Amino acid sequence: MATLALAVRRLPPPRRTARNARLDVLGLGLACGCTLTLMVPFIRTPDSGREALLWAAALCALAAVFAAHQRLRVRRGRRPLVHPALRSSRPYALGTVVAMAQFGSSLAASLVLTVFLQDGLGLSALLTAAVTLPSAVAMGVSSALAWRLVRRIGPRTVTVGLALGIGAALAGAVIALSVPTAALPVALAGTQLLAGAASGLSVAPNQTQVLQHAPAEAAGVGGGILQMAQRIAAAVCLSAVSAVYLYAAPGPPGDGHARTGYAFASCVCAALLAVALVLSLLRGATTSSRTSTRLPANPVDVLPAAEKAP
């Protein structure tokens, strides 16, 4: 209720920016089909390799039909579901993939850590929450301070956050394999402190950079695609990384294999962040060659920036 009251008072009035706002129903249906076809195999594991190939073929076919449909609407002068400026913007695409890798890795790491602490080490739910609490605290603090760092080093703030996240994930893997059981919860709480700080430095600044490259008439669609992509990545990474943990730790609760499983899963999360780091560097090279503008000092400023985009 407080949010609604503040929104009425603070948000600018709605402004129509599109001449033809008719919804692309067929494009929306094809996009939903692609999303379901991608996510279902990760939620419901295929019974055989043949079934997995069928799902992959169906996904490729739907994606091809969707792309052809979008081009056809543009040729006919109709508004497509995905604005052409978004498809042609390399910084937007790279930033979206960075957000997917970071978001999926973060949620998957939290899930695997919770399972490891409770099933692998036998900790209670309250002690498990105490181990993960530093991550939330550090993320809140670093998010509030991230914009000061953005003013100094600009978009490289995201790169710093991703590098810190990789270090936290690798440190968790080493700690899981080497630290005695009695000290393991405290040591993992330290890695959670680093992971939370890394998320605070990368999430909001990266989203701001992504939305800066969305034109005014496609700002809403650009934000929607970004959020949808993050949720898809979360579902896929939660399933895949937890499967890595369970496959590498098949023993009963408390078995030493749980340490190995957590180490493997942490390395997978570090690899995802490494991919995001490389893409972030590529985006930085792309944007620096086109413009020398810096990020806004406040994430809310991205809205006027999007309105001023060509």
Short mmCIF file of N, CA and C in Angstrom, two decimals, residues 119-120 242-262 264:
data_model
loop_
_atom_site.label_atom_id
_atom_site.label_comp_id
_atom_site.label_asym_id
_atom_site.label_seq_id
_atom_site.Cartn_x
_atom_site.Cartn_y
_atom_site.Cartn_z
N ASP A 119 21.32 -30.86 4.41
CA ASP A 119 21.40 -32.29 4.15
C ASP A 119 22.82 -32.83 4.27
N GLY A 120 23.80 -32.02 3.85
CA GLY A 120 25.18 -32.49 3.90
C GLY A 120 25.81 -32.38 5.27
N SER A 242 21.81 -27.69 -9.38
CA SER A 242 21.42 -28.64 -8.33
C SER A 242 21.60 -30.08 -8.79
N ALA A 243 21.40 -30.34 -10.08
CA ALA A 243 21.66 -31.68 -10.62
C ALA A 243 23.14 -32.03 -10.52
N VAL A 244 24.02 -31.03 -10.78
CA VAL A 244 25.46 -31.27 -10.62
C VAL A 244 25.78 -31.63 -9.18
N TYR A 245 25.20 -30.92 -8.23
CA TYR A 245 25.45 -31.21 -6.81
C TYR A 245 24.97 -32.62 -6.46
N LEU A 246 23.76 -32.96 -6.85
CA LEU A 246 23.22 -34.27 -6.49
C LEU A 246 23.97 -35.41 -7.19
N TYR A 247 24.43 -35.18 -8.40
CA TYR A 247 25.18 -36.21 -9.12
C TYR A 247 26.54 -36.44 -8.48
N ALA A 248 27.18 -35.36 -8.03
CA ALA A 248 28.51 -35.49 -7.43
C ALA A 248 28.45 -35.87 -5.95
N ALA A 249 27.29 -35.77 -5.33
CA ALA A 249 27.14 -36.12 -3.91
C ALA A 249 26.01 -37.12 -3.74
N PRO A 250 26.18 -38.36 -4.24
CA PRO A 250 25.08 -39.32 -4.19
C PRO A 250 24.92 -40.03 -2.86
N GLY A 251 25.83 -39.78 -1.92
CA GLY A 251 25.78 -40.51 -0.66
C GLY A 251 24.66 -40.05 0.24
N PRO A 252 24.51 -40.71 1.41
CA PRO A 252 23.47 -40.33 2.37
C PRO A 252 23.81 -39.01 3.04
N PRO A 253 22.85 -38.39 3.74
CA PRO A 253 23.10 -37.14 4.44
C PRO A 253 24.28 -37.26 5.39
N GLY A 254 25.14 -36.25 5.39
CA GLY A 254 26.32 -36.27 6.23
C GLY A 254 27.51 -36.94 5.59
N ASP A 255 27.34 -37.54 4.44
CA ASP A 255 28.43 -38.22 3.77
C ASP A 255 29.43 -37.20 3.25
N GLY A 256 30.72 -37.60 3.18
CA GLY A 256 31.75 -36.69 2.73
C GLY A 256 31.61 -36.29 1.29
N HIS A 257 30.86 -37.05 0.48
CA HIS A 257 30.66 -36.69 -0.91
C HIS A 257 29.92 -35.37 -1.07
N ALA A 258 29.19 -34.95 -0.03
CA ALA A 258 28.47 -33.68 -0.12
C ALA A 258 29.44 -32.52 -0.31
N ARG A 259 30.62 -32.60 0.31
CA ARG A 259 31.61 -31.56 0.13
C ARG A 259 32.04 -31.48 -1.34
N THR A 260 32.29 -32.66 -1.93
CA THR A 260 32.68 -32.69 -3.34
C THR A 260 31.58 -32.13 -4.23
N GLY A 261 30.34 -32.51 -3.94
CA GLY A 261 29.21 -32.01 -4.72
C GLY A 261 29.10 -30.50 -4.64
N TYR A 262 29.26 -29.95 -3.45
CA TYR A 262 29.17 -28.50 -3.32
C TYR A 262 30.32 -27.81 -4.04
N PHE A 264 31.92 -28.92 -6.72
CA PHE A 264 31.65 -28.96 -8.16
C PHE A 264 30.59 -27.92 -8.54
#
